[in-house]
Amino acid sequence: MDEIPERLTVKPSWLITQLAVHARRLVFGGFTAAGARGYHYRILAALHEFGPASQAELGRRCRVDRSDVVAAVNQLVEQGFVDRAPDPEHGRRNKVTLTPGGVEQLHRMDQVLDQVQDDLLAPLSPEDRQTLTLLLGRVLAHHESP
């Protein structure tokens, strides 16, 4: 294996970027095996936690571009994981609702992600994993606050 310059390996930004590559590969592989995509998980999770929503709301909550939300919702409708119907309170908007099959798929995807976390963070103790998650959340919140 090629040596990596130390000045890189001591930079958290470089380490986070390198780890993100591995995380994406693991998540992609796990979701592909489950017949799903990351956008599907985000949408199903938002619907499960917050209830029915418009596609625009889903895009904002899930940080997914509007056109990608439409494509993902179309796929989820085809698979029977969500229903989409006109919003009776707003004539030009659709409301997306989680189906029982969608809840089952979300649970399958949760299991995939749990395994990914275990694989990705294998060298860390449960306490270290909790600390890492807390610290990453704090840094992200700082950069996202107005």
Coordinates of N, CA and C in Angstrom, one line a residue:
M1 N 0.8 -1.2 0.0 CA 0.0 0.0 0.0 C 0.9 1.2 0.0
D2 N 0.5 2.2 -0.8 CA 1.2 3.5 -0.8 C 1.2 4.2 0.5
E3 N 2.3 4.8 0.8 CA 2.3 5.7 2.0 C 1.5 7.0 1.8
I4 N 0.9 7.4 2.8 CA 0.1 8.7 2.7 C 0.8 9.7 3.5
P5 N 1.0 10.9 2.9 CA 1.7 12.0 3.6 C 1.0 12.3 5.0
E6 N 1.9 12.4 6.0 CA 1.3 12.6 7.4 C 0.5 13.9 7.5
R7 N 0.9 14.9 6.7 CA 0.2 16.1 6.8 C -1.3 16.0 6.4
L8 N -1.6 14.9 5.6 CA -3.0 14.6 5.3 C -3.7 13.8 6.4
T9 N -3.0 12.8 6.9 CA -3.6 11.9 7.9 C -3.9 12.6 9.2
V10 N -3.4 13.8 9.5 CA -3.7 14.5 10.7 C -4.7 15.6 10.5
K11 N -5.3 15.6 9.3 CA -6.3 16.6 9.0 C -7.7 15.9 9.1
P12 N -8.6 16.3 10.0 CA -9.9 15.7 10.1 C -10.7 15.8 8.8
S13 N -10.5 16.9 8.1 CA -11.3 17.0 6.8 C -10.9 15.9 5.8
W14 N -9.6 15.6 5.8 CA -9.1 14.6 4.9 C -9.7 13.2 5.3
L15 N -9.6 13.0 6.6 CA -10.0 11.7 7.2 C -11.5 11.5 7.0
I16 N -12.3 12.6 7.2 CA -13.8 12.5 7.0 C -14.1 12.2 5.5
T17 N -13.4 12.8 4.6 CA -13.6 12.6 3.2 C -13.3 11.2 2.8
Q18 N -12.2 10.7 3.3 CA -11.8 9.3 3.0 C -12.8 8.3 3.5
L19 N -13.2 8.5 4.8 CA -14.2 7.7 5.4 C -15.5 7.7 4.7
A20 N -15.9 8.9 4.2 CA -17.1 9.0 3.5 C -17.2 8.1 2.2
V21 N -16.0 8.0 1.6 CA -16.0 7.1 0.4 C -16.3 5.7 0.8
H22 N -15.7 5.2 1.9 CA -16.0 3.9 2.4 C -17.5 3.7 2.8
A23 N -18.0 4.7 3.5 CA -19.4 4.7 4.0 C -20.3 4.6 2.8
R24 N -20.1 5.4 1.8 CA -21.0 5.4 0.6 C -21.0 4.0 -0.1
R25 N -19.8 3.5 -0.2 CA -19.7 2.2 -0.8 C -20.5 1.1 0.0
L26 N -20.3 1.1 1.3 CA -21.0 0.2 2.1 C -22.6 0.4 2.1
V27 N -23.0 1.6 2.1 CA -24.4 1.9 2.1 C -25.0 1.5 0.7
F28 N -24.3 1.9 -0.3 CA -24.8 1.6 -1.7 C -24.9 0.1 -1.9
G29 N -23.9 -0.6 -1.4 CA -23.9 -2.1 -1.6 C -25.1 -2.7 -0.8
G30 N -25.2 -2.3 0.4 CA -26.3 -2.8 1.3 C -27.7 -2.5 0.7
F31 N -27.9 -1.2 0.3 CA -29.2 -0.8 -0.2 C -29.5 -1.5 -1.6
T32 N -28.4 -1.7 -2.4 CA -28.6 -2.4 -3.7 C -29.1 -3.8 -3.4
A33 N -28.5 -4.5 -2.4 CA -28.9 -5.8 -2.1 C -30.3 -5.9 -1.6
A34 N -30.8 -4.8 -1.0 CA -32.2 -4.7 -0.5 C -33.1 -4.2 -1.5
G35 N -32.6 -3.9 -2.8 CA -33.5 -3.4 -3.8 C -33.9 -1.9 -3.5
A36 N -33.0 -1.2 -2.9 CA -33.4 0.2 -2.5 C -32.3 1.2 -2.9
R37 N -32.6 2.4 -2.6 CA -31.6 3.5 -2.8 C -31.6 4.4 -1.6
G38 N -30.5 5.2 -1.4 CA -30.5 6.1 -0.3 C -31.6 7.1 -0.3
Y39 N -32.0 7.6 -1.4 CA -33.2 8.6 -1.4 C -34.4 7.9 -0.9
H40 N -34.6 6.6 -1.2 CA -35.8 5.9 -0.7 C -35.8 5.9 0.8
Y41 N -34.6 5.6 1.4 CA -34.5 5.6 2.9 C -34.9 6.9 3.5
R42 N -34.3 8.0 2.9 CA -34.5 9.3 3.5 C -36.0 9.6 3.4
I43 N -36.7 9.3 2.3 CA -38.1 9.7 2.2 C -38.9 8.8 3.1
L44 N -38.7 7.5 3.1 CA -39.5 6.6 4.0 C -39.3 7.0 5.5
A45 N -38.0 7.4 5.8 CA -37.8 7.8 7.2 C -38.5 9.1 7.6
A46 N -38.5 10.0 6.7 CA -39.2 11.3 6.9 C -40.7 11.1 7.1
L47 N -41.3 10.3 6.2 CA -42.7 10.0 6.3 C -43.1 9.2 7.5
H48 N -42.2 8.3 7.9 CA -42.4 7.6 9.2 C -42.4 8.5 10.4
E49 N -41.4 9.4 10.4 CA -41.2 10.2 11.6 C -42.2 11.4 11.6
F50 N -42.5 12.0 10.5 CA -43.3 13.2 10.4 C -44.7 13.1 9.9
G51 N -45.0 11.9 9.3 CA -46.3 11.7 8.7 C -46.4 12.2 7.2
P52 N -47.5 12.1 6.6 CA -47.7 12.5 5.2 C -47.2 13.9 5.0
A53 N -46.6 14.1 3.7 CA -46.0 15.3 3.4 C -46.1 15.6 1.9
S54 N -45.9 16.8 1.5 CA -45.8 17.1 0.1 C -44.4 16.7 -0.4
Q55 N -44.3 16.6 -1.7 CA -43.0 16.3 -2.3 C -42.0 17.4 -2.0
A56 N -42.4 18.7 -2.0 CA -41.6 19.8 -1.6 C -41.1 19.7 -0.2
E57 N -42.0 19.3 0.7 CA -41.6 19.2 2.1 C -40.5 18.0 2.3
L58 N -40.8 17.0 1.5 CA -39.8 15.8 1.6 C -38.5 16.2 1.1
G59 N -38.4 17.0 0.0 CA -37.2 17.5 -0.5 C -36.4 18.3 0.5
R60 N -37.1 19.2 1.2 CA -36.4 20.1 2.2 C -36.0 19.2 3.4
R61 N -36.8 18.4 3.9 CA -36.5 17.6 5.1 C -35.4 16.6 4.8
C62 N -35.4 16.0 3.6 CA -34.4 15.0 3.2 C -33.2 15.5 2.5
R63 N -33.2 16.8 2.2 CA -32.1 17.4 1.5 C -31.9 16.7 0.2
V64 N -33.0 16.6 -0.6 CA -33.0 16.0 -1.9 C -33.5 17.0 -2.9
D65 N -32.9 17.1 -4.0 CA -33.4 18.0 -5.0 C -34.8 17.6 -5.5
R66 N -35.6 18.6 -5.8 CA -37.0 18.4 -6.2 C -37.2 17.3 -7.3
S67 N -36.4 17.4 -8.3 CA -36.5 16.4 -9.4 C -36.2 15.0 -8.9
D68 N -35.2 14.9 -8.0 CA -34.9 13.6 -7.5 C -35.9 13.0 -6.6
V69 N -36.6 13.9 -5.8 CA -37.7 13.5 -5.0 C -38.8 12.9 -5.9
V70 N -39.2 13.6 -7.0 CA -40.2 13.1 -7.9 C -39.9 11.7 -8.4
A71 N -38.6 11.6 -8.8 CA -38.2 10.3 -9.3 C -38.3 9.2 -8.2
A72 N -37.8 9.5 -7.1 CA -37.8 8.5 -6.0 C -39.2 8.2 -5.5
V73 N -40.1 9.2 -5.4 CA -41.4 9.0 -5.0 C -42.1 8.1 -6.1
N74 N -41.9 8.4 -7.4 CA -42.4 7.5 -8.4 C -42.0 6.1 -8.2
Q75 N -40.7 5.8 -7.9 CA -40.3 4.5 -7.7 C -40.9 3.9 -6.5
L76 N -41.1 4.6 -5.4 CA -41.7 4.1 -4.2 C -43.2 3.8 -4.4
V77 N -43.8 4.6 -5.2 CA -45.2 4.4 -5.5 C -45.3 3.0 -6.3
E78 N -44.5 2.9 -7.3 CA -44.5 1.7 -8.1 C -44.3 0.4 -7.3
Q79 N -43.4 0.5 -6.2 CA -43.1 -0.6 -5.4 C -44.2 -0.8 -4.3
G80 N -45.1 0.1 -4.2 CA -46.2 0.0 -3.2 C -45.7 0.5 -1.8
F81 N -44.6 1.2 -1.7 CA -44.1 1.7 -0.4 C -44.7 3.0 0.1
V82 N -45.2 3.8 -0.9 CA -45.9 5.0 -0.6 C -47.1 5.2 -1.5
D83 N -48.1 6.0 -1.0 CA -49.2 6.4 -1.9 C -49.0 7.9 -2.1
R84 N -49.4 8.3 -3.3 CA -49.4 9.8 -3.6 C -50.8 10.1 -4.1
A85 N -51.4 11.2 -3.5 CA -52.7 11.6 -3.9 C -52.8 13.1 -3.8
P86 N -53.7 13.8 -4.6 CA -53.8 15.2 -4.5 C -54.1 15.6 -3.0
D87 N -53.5 16.7 -2.6 CA -53.7 17.2 -1.3 C -55.0 18.0 -1.2
P88 N -56.0 17.6 -0.4 CA -57.3 18.2 -0.4 C -57.2 19.7 0.1
E89 N -56.1 20.0 0.8 CA -56.0 21.4 1.3 C -55.3 22.3 0.3
H90 N -54.7 21.7 -0.7 CA -53.9 22.5 -1.7 C -54.0 21.9 -3.0
G91 N -54.8 22.4 -3.9 CA -55.1 21.7 -5.2 C -54.0 21.4 -6.1
R92 N -52.9 22.1 -6.0 CA -51.8 21.9 -6.9 C -50.7 21.0 -6.3
R93 N -50.9 20.5 -5.1 CA -49.9 19.8 -4.4 C -50.3 18.3 -4.2
N94 N -49.3 17.4 -4.3 CA -49.6 16.0 -3.9 C -49.1 15.8 -2.5
K95 N -49.9 14.9 -1.8 CA -49.5 14.5 -0.5 C -49.0 13.0 -0.6
V96 N -47.8 12.7 0.0 CA -47.2 11.4 -0.1 C -47.4 10.8 1.3
T97 N -47.9 9.5 1.3 CA -48.2 8.8 2.6 C -47.5 7.5 2.6
L98 N -47.0 7.1 3.7 CA -46.3 5.8 3.9 C -47.3 4.7 4.0
T99 N -47.1 3.6 3.3 CA -47.9 2.4 3.3 C -47.4 1.4 4.3
P100 N -48.2 0.4 4.7 CA -47.6 -0.7 5.5 C -46.4 -1.4 4.9
G101 N -46.4 -1.5 3.6 CA -45.3 -2.1 2.9 C -44.1 -1.2 3.0
G102 N -44.3 0.1 3.0 CA -43.2 1.1 3.1 C -42.6 1.0 4.5
V103 N -43.4 0.7 5.5 CA -42.9 0.6 6.9 C -42.0 -0.6 7.0
E104 N -42.4 -1.7 6.4 CA -41.6 -3.0 6.3 C -40.3 -2.7 5.6
Q105 N -40.4 -2.0 4.5 CA -39.1 -1.7 3.7 C -38.2 -0.8 4.5
L106 N -38.8 0.1 5.2 CA -38.0 1.0 6.1 C -37.2 0.2 7.2
H107 N -37.9 -0.8 7.8 CA -37.3 -1.6 8.8 C -36.2 -2.5 8.2
R108 N -36.4 -3.0 7.0 CA -35.3 -3.7 6.3 C -34.1 -2.8 6.0
M109 N -34.4 -1.6 5.6 CA -33.3 -0.7 5.3 C -32.6 -0.3 6.6
D110 N -33.4 -0.1 7.7 CA -32.7 0.2 9.0 C -31.7 -0.9 9.4
Q111 N -32.1 -2.2 9.1 CA -31.2 -3.3 9.4 C -29.9 -3.2 8.6
V112 N -30.1 -2.9 7.3 CA -29.0 -2.7 6.4 C -28.0 -1.6 7.0
L113 N -28.6 -0.5 7.4 CA -27.8 0.6 7.9 C -27.1 0.3 9.2
D114 N -27.8 -0.5 10.0 CA -27.2 -0.9 11.3 C -26.0 -1.7 11.0
Q115 N -26.1 -2.6 10.0 CA -24.9 -3.5 9.7 C -23.8 -2.6 9.1
V116 N -24.2 -1.6 8.3 CA -23.2 -0.7 7.7 C -22.4 0.0 8.8
Q117 N -23.2 0.5 9.8 CA -22.5 1.2 11.0 C -21.6 0.3 11.7
D118 N -22.0 -1.0 11.9 CA -21.1 -1.9 12.5 C -19.8 -2.2 11.7
D119 N -20.0 -2.3 10.4 CA -18.8 -2.6 9.5 C -17.9 -1.4 9.5
L120 N -18.5 -0.2 9.3 CA -17.7 1.0 9.2 C -17.0 1.4 10.4
L121 N -17.6 1.2 11.6 CA -17.1 1.6 12.9 C -16.5 0.5 13.7
A122 N -16.2 -0.7 13.0 CA -15.8 -1.9 13.7 C -14.7 -1.6 14.8
P123 N -13.7 -0.8 14.5 CA -12.6 -0.7 15.5 C -13.0 0.2 16.7
L124 N -14.2 0.8 16.7 CA -14.6 1.6 17.8 C -15.5 0.9 18.8
S125 N -15.3 1.2 20.1 CA -16.2 0.7 21.1 C -17.6 1.4 21.0
P126 N -18.6 0.9 21.6 CA -19.9 1.5 21.6 C -19.8 3.0 22.2
E127 N -19.0 3.2 23.2 CA -18.8 4.5 23.8 C -18.2 5.5 22.8
D128 N -17.1 5.0 22.1 CA -16.4 5.8 21.1 C -17.4 6.1 19.9
R129 N -18.2 5.1 19.5 CA -19.2 5.4 18.4 C -20.2 6.5 18.8
Q130 N -20.6 6.4 20.1 CA -21.5 7.4 20.6 C -20.9 8.8 20.6
T131 N -19.6 8.9 21.0 CA -18.9 10.1 21.1 C -18.7 10.7 19.7
L132 N -18.3 9.8 18.8 CA -18.0 10.2 17.4 C -19.3 10.8 16.8
T133 N -20.4 10.1 17.0 CA -21.7 10.6 16.5 C -22.1 12.0 17.1
L134 N -21.9 12.1 18.3 CA -22.2 13.4 19.0 C -21.3 14.5 18.4
L135 N -20.0 14.3 18.3 CA -19.1 15.3 17.8 C -19.4 15.6 16.3
L136 N -19.6 14.7 15.5 CA -20.0 14.9 14.1 C -21.3 15.7 14.0
G137 N -22.2 15.4 14.8 CA -23.5 16.1 14.8 C -23.3 17.5 15.3
R138 N -22.5 17.8 16.2 CA -22.2 19.1 16.7 C -21.5 20.0 15.6
V139 N -20.5 19.4 14.9 CA -19.9 20.1 13.9 C -20.8 20.4 12.7
L140 N -21.6 19.5 12.3 CA -22.6 19.7 11.3 C -23.6 20.8 11.7
A141 N -24.1 20.7 12.9 CA -25.1 21.7 13.3 C -24.5 23.1 13.3
H142 N -23.2 23.2 13.7 CA -22.6 24.5 13.6 C -22.5 25.1 12.2
H143 N -22.2 24.2 11.2 CA -22.1 24.7 9.9 C -23.5 24.9 9.2
E144 N -24.5 24.4 9.7 CA -25.9 24.5 9.1 C -26.7 25.6 9.8
S145 N -26.2 26.1 10.9 CA -27.0 27.1 11.6 C -26.9 28.5 10.9
P146 N -27.9 29.3 10.9 CA -27.9 30.5 10.2 C -26.9 31.5 10.8

